[in-house]
PDB file of N, CA, C and O in Angstrom:
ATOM      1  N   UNK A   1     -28.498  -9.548 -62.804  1.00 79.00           N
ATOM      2  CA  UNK A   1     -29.704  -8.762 -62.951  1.00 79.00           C
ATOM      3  C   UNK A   1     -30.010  -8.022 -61.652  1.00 79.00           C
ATOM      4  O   UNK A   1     -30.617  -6.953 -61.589  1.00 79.00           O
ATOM      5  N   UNK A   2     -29.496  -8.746 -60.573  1.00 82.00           N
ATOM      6  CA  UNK A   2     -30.236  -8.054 -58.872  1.00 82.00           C
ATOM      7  C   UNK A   2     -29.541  -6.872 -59.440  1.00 82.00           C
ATOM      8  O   UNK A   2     -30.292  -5.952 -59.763  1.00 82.00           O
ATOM      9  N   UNK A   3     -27.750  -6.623 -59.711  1.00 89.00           N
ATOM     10  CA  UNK A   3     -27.179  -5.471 -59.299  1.00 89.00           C
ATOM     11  C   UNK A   3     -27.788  -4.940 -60.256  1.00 89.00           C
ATOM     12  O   UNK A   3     -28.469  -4.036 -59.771  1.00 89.00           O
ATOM     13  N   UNK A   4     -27.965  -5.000 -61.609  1.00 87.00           N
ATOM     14  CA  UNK A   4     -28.480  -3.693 -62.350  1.00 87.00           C
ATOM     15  C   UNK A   4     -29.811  -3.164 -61.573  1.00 87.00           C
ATOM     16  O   UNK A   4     -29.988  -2.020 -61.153  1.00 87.00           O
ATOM     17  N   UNK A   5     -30.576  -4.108 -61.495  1.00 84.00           N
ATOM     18  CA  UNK A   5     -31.889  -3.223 -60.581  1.00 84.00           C
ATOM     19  C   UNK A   5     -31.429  -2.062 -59.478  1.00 84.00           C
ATOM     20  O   UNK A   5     -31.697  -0.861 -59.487  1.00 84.00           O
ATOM     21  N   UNK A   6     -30.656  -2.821 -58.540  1.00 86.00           N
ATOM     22  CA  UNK A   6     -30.374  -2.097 -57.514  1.00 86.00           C
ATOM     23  C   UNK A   6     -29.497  -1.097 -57.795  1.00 86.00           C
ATOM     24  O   UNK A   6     -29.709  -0.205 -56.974  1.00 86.00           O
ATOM     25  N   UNK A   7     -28.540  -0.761 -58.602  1.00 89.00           N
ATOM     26  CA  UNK A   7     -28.101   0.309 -59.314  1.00 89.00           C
ATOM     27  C   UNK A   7     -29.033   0.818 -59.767  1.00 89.00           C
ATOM     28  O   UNK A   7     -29.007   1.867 -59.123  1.00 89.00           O
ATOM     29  N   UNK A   8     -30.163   0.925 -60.621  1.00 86.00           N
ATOM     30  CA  UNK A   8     -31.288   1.717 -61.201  1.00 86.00           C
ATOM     31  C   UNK A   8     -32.003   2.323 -59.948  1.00 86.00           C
ATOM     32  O   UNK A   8     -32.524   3.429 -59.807  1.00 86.00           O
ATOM     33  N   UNK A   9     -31.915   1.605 -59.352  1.00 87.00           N
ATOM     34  CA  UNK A   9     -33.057   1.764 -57.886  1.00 87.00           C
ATOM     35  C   UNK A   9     -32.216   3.143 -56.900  1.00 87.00           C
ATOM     36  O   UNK A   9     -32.496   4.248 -56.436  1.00 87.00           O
ATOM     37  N   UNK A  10     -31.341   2.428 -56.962  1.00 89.00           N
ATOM     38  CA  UNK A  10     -30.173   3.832 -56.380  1.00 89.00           C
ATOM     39  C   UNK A  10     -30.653   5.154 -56.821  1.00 89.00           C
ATOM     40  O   UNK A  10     -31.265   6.015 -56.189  1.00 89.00           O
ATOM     41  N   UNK A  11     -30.120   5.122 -58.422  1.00 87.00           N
ATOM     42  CA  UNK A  11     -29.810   6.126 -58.825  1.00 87.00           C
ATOM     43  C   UNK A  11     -31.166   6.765 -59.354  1.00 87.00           C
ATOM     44  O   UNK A  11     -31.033   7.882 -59.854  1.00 87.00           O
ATOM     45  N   UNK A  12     -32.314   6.290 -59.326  1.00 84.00           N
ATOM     46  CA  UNK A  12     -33.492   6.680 -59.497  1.00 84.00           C
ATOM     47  C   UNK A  12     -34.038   7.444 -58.053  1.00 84.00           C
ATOM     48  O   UNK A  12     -34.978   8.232 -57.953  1.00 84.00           O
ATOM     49  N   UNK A  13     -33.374   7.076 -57.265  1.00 87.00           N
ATOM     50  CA  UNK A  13     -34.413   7.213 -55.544  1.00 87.00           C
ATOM     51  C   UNK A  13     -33.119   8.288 -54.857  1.00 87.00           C
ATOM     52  O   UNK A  13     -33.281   8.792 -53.745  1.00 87.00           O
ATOM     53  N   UNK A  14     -32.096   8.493 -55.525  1.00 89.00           N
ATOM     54  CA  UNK A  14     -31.029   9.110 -54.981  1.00 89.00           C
ATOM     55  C   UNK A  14     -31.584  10.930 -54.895  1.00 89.00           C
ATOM     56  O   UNK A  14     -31.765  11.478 -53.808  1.00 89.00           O
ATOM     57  N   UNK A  15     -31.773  11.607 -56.157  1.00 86.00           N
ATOM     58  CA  UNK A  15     -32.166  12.529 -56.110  1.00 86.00           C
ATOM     59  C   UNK A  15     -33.350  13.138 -55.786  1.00 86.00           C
ATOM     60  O   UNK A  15     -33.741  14.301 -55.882  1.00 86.00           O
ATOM     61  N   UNK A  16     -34.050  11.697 -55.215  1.00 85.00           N
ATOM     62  CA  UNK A  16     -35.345  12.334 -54.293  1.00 85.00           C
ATOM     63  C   UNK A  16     -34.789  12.863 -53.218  1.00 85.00           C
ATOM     64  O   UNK A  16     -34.910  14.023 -52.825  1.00 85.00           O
ATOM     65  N   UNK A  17     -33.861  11.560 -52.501  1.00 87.00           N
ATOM     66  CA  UNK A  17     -33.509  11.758 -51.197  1.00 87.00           C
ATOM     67  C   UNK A  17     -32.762  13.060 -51.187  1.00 87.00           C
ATOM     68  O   UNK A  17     -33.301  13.970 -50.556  1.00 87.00           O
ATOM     69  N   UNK A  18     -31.904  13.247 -51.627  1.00 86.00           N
ATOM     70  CA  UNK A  18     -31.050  14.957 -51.824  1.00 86.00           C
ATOM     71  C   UNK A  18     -31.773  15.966 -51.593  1.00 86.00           C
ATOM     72  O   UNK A  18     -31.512  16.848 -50.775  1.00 86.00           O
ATOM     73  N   UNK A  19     -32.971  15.889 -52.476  1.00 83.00           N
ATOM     74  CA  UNK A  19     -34.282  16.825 -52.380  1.00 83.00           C
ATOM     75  C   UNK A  19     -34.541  17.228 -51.422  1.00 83.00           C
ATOM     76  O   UNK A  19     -34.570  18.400 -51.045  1.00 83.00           O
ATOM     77  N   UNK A  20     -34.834  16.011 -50.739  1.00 83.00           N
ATOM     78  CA  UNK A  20     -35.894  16.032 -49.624  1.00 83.00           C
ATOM     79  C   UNK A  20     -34.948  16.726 -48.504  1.00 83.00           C
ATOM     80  O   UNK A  20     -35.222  17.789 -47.945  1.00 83.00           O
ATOM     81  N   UNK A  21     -33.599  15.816 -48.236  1.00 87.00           N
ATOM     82  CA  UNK A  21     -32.947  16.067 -47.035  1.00 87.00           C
ATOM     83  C   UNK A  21     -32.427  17.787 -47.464  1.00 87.00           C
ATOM     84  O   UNK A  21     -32.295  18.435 -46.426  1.00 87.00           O
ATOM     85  N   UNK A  22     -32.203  18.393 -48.389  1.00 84.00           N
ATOM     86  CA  UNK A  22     -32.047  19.930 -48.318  1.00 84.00           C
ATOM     87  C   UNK A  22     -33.056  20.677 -48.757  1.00 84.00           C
ATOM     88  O   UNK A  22     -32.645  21.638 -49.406  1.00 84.00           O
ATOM     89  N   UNK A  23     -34.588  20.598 -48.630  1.00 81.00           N
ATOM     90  CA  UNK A  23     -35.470  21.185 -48.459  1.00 81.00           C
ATOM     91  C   UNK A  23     -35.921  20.978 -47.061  1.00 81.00           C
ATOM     92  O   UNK A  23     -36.922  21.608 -46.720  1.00 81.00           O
ATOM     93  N   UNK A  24     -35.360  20.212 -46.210  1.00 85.00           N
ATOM     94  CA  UNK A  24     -35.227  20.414 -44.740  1.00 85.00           C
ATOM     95  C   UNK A  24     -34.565  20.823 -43.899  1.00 85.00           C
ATOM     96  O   UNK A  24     -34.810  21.226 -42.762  1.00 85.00           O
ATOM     97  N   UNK A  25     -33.523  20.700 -44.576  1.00 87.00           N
ATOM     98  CA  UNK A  25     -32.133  21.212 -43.677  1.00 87.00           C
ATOM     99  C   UNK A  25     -32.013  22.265 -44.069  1.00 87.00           C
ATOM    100  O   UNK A  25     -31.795  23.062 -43.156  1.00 87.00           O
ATOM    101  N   UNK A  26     -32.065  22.881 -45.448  1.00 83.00           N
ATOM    102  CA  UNK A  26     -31.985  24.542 -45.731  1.00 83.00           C
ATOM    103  C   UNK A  26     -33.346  25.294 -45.944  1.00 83.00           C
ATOM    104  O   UNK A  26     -34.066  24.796 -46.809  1.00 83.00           O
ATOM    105  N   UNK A  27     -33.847  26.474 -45.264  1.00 81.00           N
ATOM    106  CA  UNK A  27     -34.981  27.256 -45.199  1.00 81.00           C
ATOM    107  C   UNK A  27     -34.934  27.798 -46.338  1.00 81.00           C
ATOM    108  O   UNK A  27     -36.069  28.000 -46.768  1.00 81.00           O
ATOM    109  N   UNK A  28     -33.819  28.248 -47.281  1.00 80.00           N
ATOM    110  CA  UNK A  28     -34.232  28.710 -48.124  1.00 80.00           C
ATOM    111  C   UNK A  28     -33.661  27.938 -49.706  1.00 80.00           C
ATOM    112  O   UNK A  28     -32.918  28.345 -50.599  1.00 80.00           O
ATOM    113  N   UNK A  29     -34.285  26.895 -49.534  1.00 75.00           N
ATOM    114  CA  UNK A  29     -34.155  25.805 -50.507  1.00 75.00           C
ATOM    115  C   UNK A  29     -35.457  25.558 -51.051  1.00 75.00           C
ATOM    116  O   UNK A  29     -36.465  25.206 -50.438  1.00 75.00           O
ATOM    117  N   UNK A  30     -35.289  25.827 -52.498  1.00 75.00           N
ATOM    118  CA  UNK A  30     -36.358  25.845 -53.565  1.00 75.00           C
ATOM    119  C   UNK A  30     -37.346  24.535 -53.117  1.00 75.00           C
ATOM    120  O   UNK A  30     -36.946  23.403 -52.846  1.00 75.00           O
ATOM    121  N   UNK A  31     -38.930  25.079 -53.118  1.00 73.00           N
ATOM    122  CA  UNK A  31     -39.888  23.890 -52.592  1.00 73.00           C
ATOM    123  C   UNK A  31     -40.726  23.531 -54.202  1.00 73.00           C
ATOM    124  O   UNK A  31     -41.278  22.590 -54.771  1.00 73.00           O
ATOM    125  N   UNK A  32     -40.479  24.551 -54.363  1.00 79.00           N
ATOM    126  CA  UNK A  32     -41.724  24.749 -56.097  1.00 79.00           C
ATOM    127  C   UNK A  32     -40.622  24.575 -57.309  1.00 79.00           C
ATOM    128  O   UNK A  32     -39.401  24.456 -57.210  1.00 79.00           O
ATOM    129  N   UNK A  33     -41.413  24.600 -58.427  1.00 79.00           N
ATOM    130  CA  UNK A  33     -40.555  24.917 -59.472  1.00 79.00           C
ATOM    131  C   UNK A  33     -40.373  23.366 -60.439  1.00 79.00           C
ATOM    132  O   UNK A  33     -40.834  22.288 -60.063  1.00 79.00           O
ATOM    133  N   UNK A  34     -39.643  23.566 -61.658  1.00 83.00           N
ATOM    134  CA  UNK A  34     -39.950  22.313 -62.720  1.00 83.00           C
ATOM    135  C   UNK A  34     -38.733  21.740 -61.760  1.00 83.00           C
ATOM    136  O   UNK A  34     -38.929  20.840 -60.944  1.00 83.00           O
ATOM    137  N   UNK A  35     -37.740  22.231 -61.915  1.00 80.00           N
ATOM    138  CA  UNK A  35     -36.050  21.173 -60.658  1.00 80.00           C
ATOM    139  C   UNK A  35     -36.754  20.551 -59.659  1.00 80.00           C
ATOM    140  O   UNK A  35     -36.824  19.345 -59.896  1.00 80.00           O
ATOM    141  N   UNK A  36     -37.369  20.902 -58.524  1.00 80.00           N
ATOM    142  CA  UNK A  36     -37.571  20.425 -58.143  1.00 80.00           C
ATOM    143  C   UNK A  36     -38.749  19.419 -57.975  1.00 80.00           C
ATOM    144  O   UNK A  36     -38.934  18.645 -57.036  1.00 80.00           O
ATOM    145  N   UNK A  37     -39.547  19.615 -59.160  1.00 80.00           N
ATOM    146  CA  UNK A  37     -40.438  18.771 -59.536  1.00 80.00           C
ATOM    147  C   UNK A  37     -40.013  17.182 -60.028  1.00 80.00           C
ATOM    148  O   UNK A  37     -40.333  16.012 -59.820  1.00 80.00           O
ATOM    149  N   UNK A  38     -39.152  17.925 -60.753  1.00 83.00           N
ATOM    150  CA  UNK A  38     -38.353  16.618 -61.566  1.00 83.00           C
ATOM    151  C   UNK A  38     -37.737  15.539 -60.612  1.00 83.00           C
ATOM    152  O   UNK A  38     -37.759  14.315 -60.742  1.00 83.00           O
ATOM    153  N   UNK A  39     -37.185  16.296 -59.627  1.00 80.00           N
ATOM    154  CA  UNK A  39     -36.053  15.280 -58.371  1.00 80.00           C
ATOM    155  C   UNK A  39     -37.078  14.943 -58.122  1.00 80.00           C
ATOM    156  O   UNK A  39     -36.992  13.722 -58.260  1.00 80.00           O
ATOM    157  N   UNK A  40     -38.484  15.256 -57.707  1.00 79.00           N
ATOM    158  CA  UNK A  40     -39.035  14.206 -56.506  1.00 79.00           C
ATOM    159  C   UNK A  40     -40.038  13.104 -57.430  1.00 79.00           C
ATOM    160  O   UNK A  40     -40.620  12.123 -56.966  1.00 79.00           O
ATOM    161  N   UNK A  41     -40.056  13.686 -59.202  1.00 82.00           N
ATOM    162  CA  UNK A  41     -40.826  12.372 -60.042  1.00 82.00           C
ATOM    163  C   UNK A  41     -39.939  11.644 -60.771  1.00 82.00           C
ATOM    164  O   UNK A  41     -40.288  11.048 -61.790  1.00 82.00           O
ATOM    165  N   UNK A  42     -38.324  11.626 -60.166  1.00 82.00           N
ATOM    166  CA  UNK A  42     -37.385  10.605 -60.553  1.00 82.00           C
ATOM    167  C   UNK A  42     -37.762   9.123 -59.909  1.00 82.00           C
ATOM    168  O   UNK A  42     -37.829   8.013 -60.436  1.00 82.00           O
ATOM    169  N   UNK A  43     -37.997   9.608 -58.442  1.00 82.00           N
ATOM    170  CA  UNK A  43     -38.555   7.836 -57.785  1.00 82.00           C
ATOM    171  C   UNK A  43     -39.381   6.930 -58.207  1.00 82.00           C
ATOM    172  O   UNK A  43     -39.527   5.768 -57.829  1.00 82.00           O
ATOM    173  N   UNK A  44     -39.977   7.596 -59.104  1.00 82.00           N
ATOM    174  CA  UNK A  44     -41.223   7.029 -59.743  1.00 82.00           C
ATOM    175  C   UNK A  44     -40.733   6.193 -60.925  1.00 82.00           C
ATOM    176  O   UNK A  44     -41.409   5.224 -61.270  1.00 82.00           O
ATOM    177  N   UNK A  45     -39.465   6.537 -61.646  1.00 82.00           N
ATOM    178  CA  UNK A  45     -38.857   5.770 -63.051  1.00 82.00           C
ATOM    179  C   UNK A  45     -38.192   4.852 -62.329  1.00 82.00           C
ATOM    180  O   UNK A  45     -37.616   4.134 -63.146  1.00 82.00           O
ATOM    181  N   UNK A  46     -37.914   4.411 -60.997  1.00 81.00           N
ATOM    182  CA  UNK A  46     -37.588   3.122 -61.165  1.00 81.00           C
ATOM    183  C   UNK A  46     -39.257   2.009 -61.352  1.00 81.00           C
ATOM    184  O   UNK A  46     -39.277   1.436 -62.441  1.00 81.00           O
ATOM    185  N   UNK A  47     -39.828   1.874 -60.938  1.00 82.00           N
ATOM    186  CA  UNK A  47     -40.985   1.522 -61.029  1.00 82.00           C
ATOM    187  C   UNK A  47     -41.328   0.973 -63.246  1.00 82.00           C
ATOM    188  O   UNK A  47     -41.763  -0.031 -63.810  1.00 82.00           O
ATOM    189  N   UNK A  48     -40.905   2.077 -63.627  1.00 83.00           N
ATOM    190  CA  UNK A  48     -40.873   2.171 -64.922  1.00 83.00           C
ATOM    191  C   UNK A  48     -39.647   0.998 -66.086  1.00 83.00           C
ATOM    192  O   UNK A  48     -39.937   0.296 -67.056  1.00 83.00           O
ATOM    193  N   UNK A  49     -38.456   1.223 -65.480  1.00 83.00           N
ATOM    194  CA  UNK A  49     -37.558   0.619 -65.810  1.00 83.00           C
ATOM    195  C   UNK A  49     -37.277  -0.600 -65.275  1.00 83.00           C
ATOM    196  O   UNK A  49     -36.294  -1.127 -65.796  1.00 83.00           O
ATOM    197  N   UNK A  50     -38.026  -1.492 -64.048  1.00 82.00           N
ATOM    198  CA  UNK A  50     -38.070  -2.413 -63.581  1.00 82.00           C
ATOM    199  C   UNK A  50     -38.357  -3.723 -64.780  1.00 82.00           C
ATOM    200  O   UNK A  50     -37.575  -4.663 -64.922  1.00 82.00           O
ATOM    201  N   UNK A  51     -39.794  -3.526 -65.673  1.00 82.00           N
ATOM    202  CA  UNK A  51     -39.904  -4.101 -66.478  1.00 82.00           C
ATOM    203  C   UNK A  51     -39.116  -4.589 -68.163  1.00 82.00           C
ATOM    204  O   UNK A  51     -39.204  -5.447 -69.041  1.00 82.00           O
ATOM    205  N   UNK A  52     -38.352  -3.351 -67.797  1.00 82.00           N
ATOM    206  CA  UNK A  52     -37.111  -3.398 -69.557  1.00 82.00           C
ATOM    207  C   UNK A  52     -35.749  -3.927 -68.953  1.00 82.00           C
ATOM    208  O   UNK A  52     -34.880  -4.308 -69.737  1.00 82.00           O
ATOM    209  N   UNK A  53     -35.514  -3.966 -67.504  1.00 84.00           N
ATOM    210  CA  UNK A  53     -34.556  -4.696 -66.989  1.00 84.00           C
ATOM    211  C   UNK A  53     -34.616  -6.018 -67.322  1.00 84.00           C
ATOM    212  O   UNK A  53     -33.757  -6.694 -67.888  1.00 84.00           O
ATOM    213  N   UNK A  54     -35.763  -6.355 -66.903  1.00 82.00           N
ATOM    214  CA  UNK A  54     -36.126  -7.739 -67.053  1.00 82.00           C
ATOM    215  C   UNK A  54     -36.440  -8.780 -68.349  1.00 82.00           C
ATOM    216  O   UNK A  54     -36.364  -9.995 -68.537  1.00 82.00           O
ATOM    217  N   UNK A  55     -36.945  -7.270 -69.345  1.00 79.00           N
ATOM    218  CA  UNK A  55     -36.736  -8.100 -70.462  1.00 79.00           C
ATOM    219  C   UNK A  55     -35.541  -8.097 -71.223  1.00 79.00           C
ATOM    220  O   UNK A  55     -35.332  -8.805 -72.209  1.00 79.00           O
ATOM    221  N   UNK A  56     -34.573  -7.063 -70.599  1.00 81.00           N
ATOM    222  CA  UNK A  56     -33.329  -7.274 -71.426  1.00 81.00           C
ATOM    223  C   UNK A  56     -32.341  -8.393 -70.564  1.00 81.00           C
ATOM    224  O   UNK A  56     -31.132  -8.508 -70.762  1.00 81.00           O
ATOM    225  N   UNK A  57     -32.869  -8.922 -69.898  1.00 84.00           N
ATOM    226  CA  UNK A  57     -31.909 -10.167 -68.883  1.00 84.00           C
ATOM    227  C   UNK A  57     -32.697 -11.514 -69.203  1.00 84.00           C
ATOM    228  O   UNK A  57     -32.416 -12.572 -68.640  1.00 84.00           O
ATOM    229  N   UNK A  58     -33.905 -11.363 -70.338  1.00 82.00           N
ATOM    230  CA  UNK A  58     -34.656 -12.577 -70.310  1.00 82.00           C
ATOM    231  C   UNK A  58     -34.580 -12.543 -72.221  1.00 82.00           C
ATOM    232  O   UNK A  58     -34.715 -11.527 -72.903  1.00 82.00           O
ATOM    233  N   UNK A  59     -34.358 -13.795 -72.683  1.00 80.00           N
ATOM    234  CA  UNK A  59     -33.647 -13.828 -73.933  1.00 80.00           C
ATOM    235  C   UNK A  59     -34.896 -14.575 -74.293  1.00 80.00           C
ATOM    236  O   UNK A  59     -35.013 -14.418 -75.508  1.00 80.00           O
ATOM    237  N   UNK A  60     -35.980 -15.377 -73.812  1.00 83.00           N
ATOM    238  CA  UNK A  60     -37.125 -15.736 -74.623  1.00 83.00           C
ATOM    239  C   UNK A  60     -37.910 -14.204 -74.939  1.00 83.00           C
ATOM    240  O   UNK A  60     -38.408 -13.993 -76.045  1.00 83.00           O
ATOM    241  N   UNK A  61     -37.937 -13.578 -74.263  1.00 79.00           N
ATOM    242  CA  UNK A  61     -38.646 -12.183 -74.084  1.00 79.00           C
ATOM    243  C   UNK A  61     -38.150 -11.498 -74.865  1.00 79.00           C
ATOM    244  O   UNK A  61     -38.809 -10.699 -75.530  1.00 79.00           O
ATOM    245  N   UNK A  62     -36.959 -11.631 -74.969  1.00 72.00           N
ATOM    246  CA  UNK A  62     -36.115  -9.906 -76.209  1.00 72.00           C
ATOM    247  C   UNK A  62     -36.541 -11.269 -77.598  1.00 72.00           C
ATOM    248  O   UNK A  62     -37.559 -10.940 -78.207  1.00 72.00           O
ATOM    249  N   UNK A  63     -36.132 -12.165 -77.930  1.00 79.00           N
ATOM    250  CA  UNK A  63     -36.686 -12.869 -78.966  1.00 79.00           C
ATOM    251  C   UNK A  63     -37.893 -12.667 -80.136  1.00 79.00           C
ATOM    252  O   UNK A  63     -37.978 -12.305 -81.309  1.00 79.00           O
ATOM    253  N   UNK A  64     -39.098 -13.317 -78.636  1.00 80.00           N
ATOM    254  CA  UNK A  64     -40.607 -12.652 -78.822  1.00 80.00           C
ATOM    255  C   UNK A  64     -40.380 -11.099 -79.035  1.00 80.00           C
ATOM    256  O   UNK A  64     -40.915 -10.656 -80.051  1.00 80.00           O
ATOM    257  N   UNK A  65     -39.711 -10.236 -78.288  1.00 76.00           N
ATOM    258  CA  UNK A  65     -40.437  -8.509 -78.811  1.00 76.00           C
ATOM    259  C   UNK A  65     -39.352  -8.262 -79.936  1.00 76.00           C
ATOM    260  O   UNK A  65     -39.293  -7.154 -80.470  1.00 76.00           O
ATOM    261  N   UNK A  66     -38.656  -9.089 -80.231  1.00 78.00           N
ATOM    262  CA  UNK A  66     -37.642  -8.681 -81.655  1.00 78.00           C
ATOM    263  C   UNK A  66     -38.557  -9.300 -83.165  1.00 78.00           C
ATOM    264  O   UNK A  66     -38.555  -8.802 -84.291  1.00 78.00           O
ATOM    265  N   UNK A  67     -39.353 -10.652 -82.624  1.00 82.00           N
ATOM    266  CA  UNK A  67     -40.201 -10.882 -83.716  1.00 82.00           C
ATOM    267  C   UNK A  67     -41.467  -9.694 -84.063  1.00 82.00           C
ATOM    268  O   UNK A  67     -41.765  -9.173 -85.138  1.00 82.00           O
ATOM    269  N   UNK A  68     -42.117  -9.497 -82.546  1.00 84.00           N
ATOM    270  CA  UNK A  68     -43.029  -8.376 -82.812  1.00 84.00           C
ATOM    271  C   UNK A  68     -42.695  -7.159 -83.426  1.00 84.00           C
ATOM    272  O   UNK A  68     -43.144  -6.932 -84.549  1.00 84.00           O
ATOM    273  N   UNK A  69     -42.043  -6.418 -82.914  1.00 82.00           N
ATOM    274  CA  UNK A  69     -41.462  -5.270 -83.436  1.00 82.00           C
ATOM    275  C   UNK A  69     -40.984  -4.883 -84.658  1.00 82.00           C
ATOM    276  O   UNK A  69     -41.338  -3.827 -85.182  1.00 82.00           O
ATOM    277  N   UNK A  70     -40.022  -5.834 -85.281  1.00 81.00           N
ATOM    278  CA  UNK A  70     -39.255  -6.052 -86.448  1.00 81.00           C
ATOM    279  C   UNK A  70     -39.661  -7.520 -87.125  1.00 81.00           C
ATOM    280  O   UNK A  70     -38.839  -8.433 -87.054  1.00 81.00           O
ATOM    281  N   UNK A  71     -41.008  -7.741 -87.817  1.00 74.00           N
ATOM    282  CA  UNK A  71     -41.426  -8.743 -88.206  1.00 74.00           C
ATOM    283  C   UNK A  71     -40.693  -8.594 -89.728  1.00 74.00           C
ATOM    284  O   UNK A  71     -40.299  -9.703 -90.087  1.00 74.00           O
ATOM    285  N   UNK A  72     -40.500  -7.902 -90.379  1.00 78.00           N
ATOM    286  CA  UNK A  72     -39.540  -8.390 -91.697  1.00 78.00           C
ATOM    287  C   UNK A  72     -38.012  -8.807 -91.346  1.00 78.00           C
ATOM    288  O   UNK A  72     -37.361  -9.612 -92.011  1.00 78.00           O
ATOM    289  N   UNK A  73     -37.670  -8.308 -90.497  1.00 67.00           N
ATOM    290  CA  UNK A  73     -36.630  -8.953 -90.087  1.00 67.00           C
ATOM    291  C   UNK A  73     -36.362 -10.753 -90.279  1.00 67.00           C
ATOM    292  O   UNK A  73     -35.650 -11.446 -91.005  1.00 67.00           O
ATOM    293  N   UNK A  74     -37.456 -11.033 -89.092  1.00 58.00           N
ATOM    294  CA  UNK A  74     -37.325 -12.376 -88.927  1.00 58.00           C
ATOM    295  C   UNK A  74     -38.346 -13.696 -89.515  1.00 58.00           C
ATOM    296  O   UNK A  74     -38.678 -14.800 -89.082  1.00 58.00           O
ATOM    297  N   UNK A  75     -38.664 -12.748 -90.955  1.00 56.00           N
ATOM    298  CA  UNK A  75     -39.733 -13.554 -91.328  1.00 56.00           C
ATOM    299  C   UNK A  75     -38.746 -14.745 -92.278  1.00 56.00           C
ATOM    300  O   UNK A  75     -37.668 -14.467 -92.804  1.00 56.00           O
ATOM    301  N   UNK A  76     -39.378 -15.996 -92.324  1.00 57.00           N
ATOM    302  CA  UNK A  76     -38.957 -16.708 -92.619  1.00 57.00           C
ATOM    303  C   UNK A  76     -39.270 -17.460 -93.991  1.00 57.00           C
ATOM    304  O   UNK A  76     -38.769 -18.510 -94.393  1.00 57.00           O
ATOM    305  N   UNK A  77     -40.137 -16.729 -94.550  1.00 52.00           N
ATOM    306  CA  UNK A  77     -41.092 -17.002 -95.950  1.00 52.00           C
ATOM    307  C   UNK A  77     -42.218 -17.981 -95.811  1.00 52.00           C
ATOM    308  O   UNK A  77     -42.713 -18.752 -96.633  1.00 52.00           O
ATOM    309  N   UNK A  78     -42.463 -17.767 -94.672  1.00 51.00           N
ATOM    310  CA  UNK A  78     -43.912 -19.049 -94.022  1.00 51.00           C
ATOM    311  C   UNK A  78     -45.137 -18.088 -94.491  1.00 51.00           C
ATOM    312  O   UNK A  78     -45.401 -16.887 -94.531  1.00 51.00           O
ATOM    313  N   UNK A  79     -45.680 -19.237 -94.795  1.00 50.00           N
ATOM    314  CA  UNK A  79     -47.088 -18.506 -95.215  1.00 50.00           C
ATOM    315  C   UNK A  79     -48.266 -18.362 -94.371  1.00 50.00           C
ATOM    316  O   UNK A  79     -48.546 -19.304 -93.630  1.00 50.00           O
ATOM    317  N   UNK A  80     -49.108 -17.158 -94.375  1.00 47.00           N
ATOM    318  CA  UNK A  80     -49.745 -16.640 -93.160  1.00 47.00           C
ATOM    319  C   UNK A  80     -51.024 -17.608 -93.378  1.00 47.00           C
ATOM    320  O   UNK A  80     -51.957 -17.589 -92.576  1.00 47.00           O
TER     321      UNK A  80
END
């Protein structure tokens, strides 16, 4: 589970850093605009995906949200 985080974490925080370091290093490197909007509100989805990591590495948790989600699935003919 660490490496998938830290792979997500990478590759979520990677295209900020790109951003950032060639909107400094080049003067005439796009500051505005939806592209570059997007690279710098990628850092923000690791934050997001932290929690579905965790429930897909935790098997009481995918269980519980497989009963919630898909309750005909796993109904068992118990009476409410």
């Amino acid at each position: 589970m660490a490496v998938v985080v830290l792979g997500v974490f990478v590759l979520c925080w990677s295209p900020f850093f790109c951003a950032q370091l060639w909107a400094v290093w080049d003067p005439g490197a796009p500051r505005e605009g939806p592209a570059f909007t997007i690279l710098m509100l990628l850092a923000s989805l690791t934050s997001c995906t932290n929690p579905w990591i965790s429930a897909a590495f935790s098997a009481s948790l995918a269980r519980a949200m497989a009963r919630v989600l898909c309750p005909c699935r796993h109904h068992r003919g118990d009476t409410w």
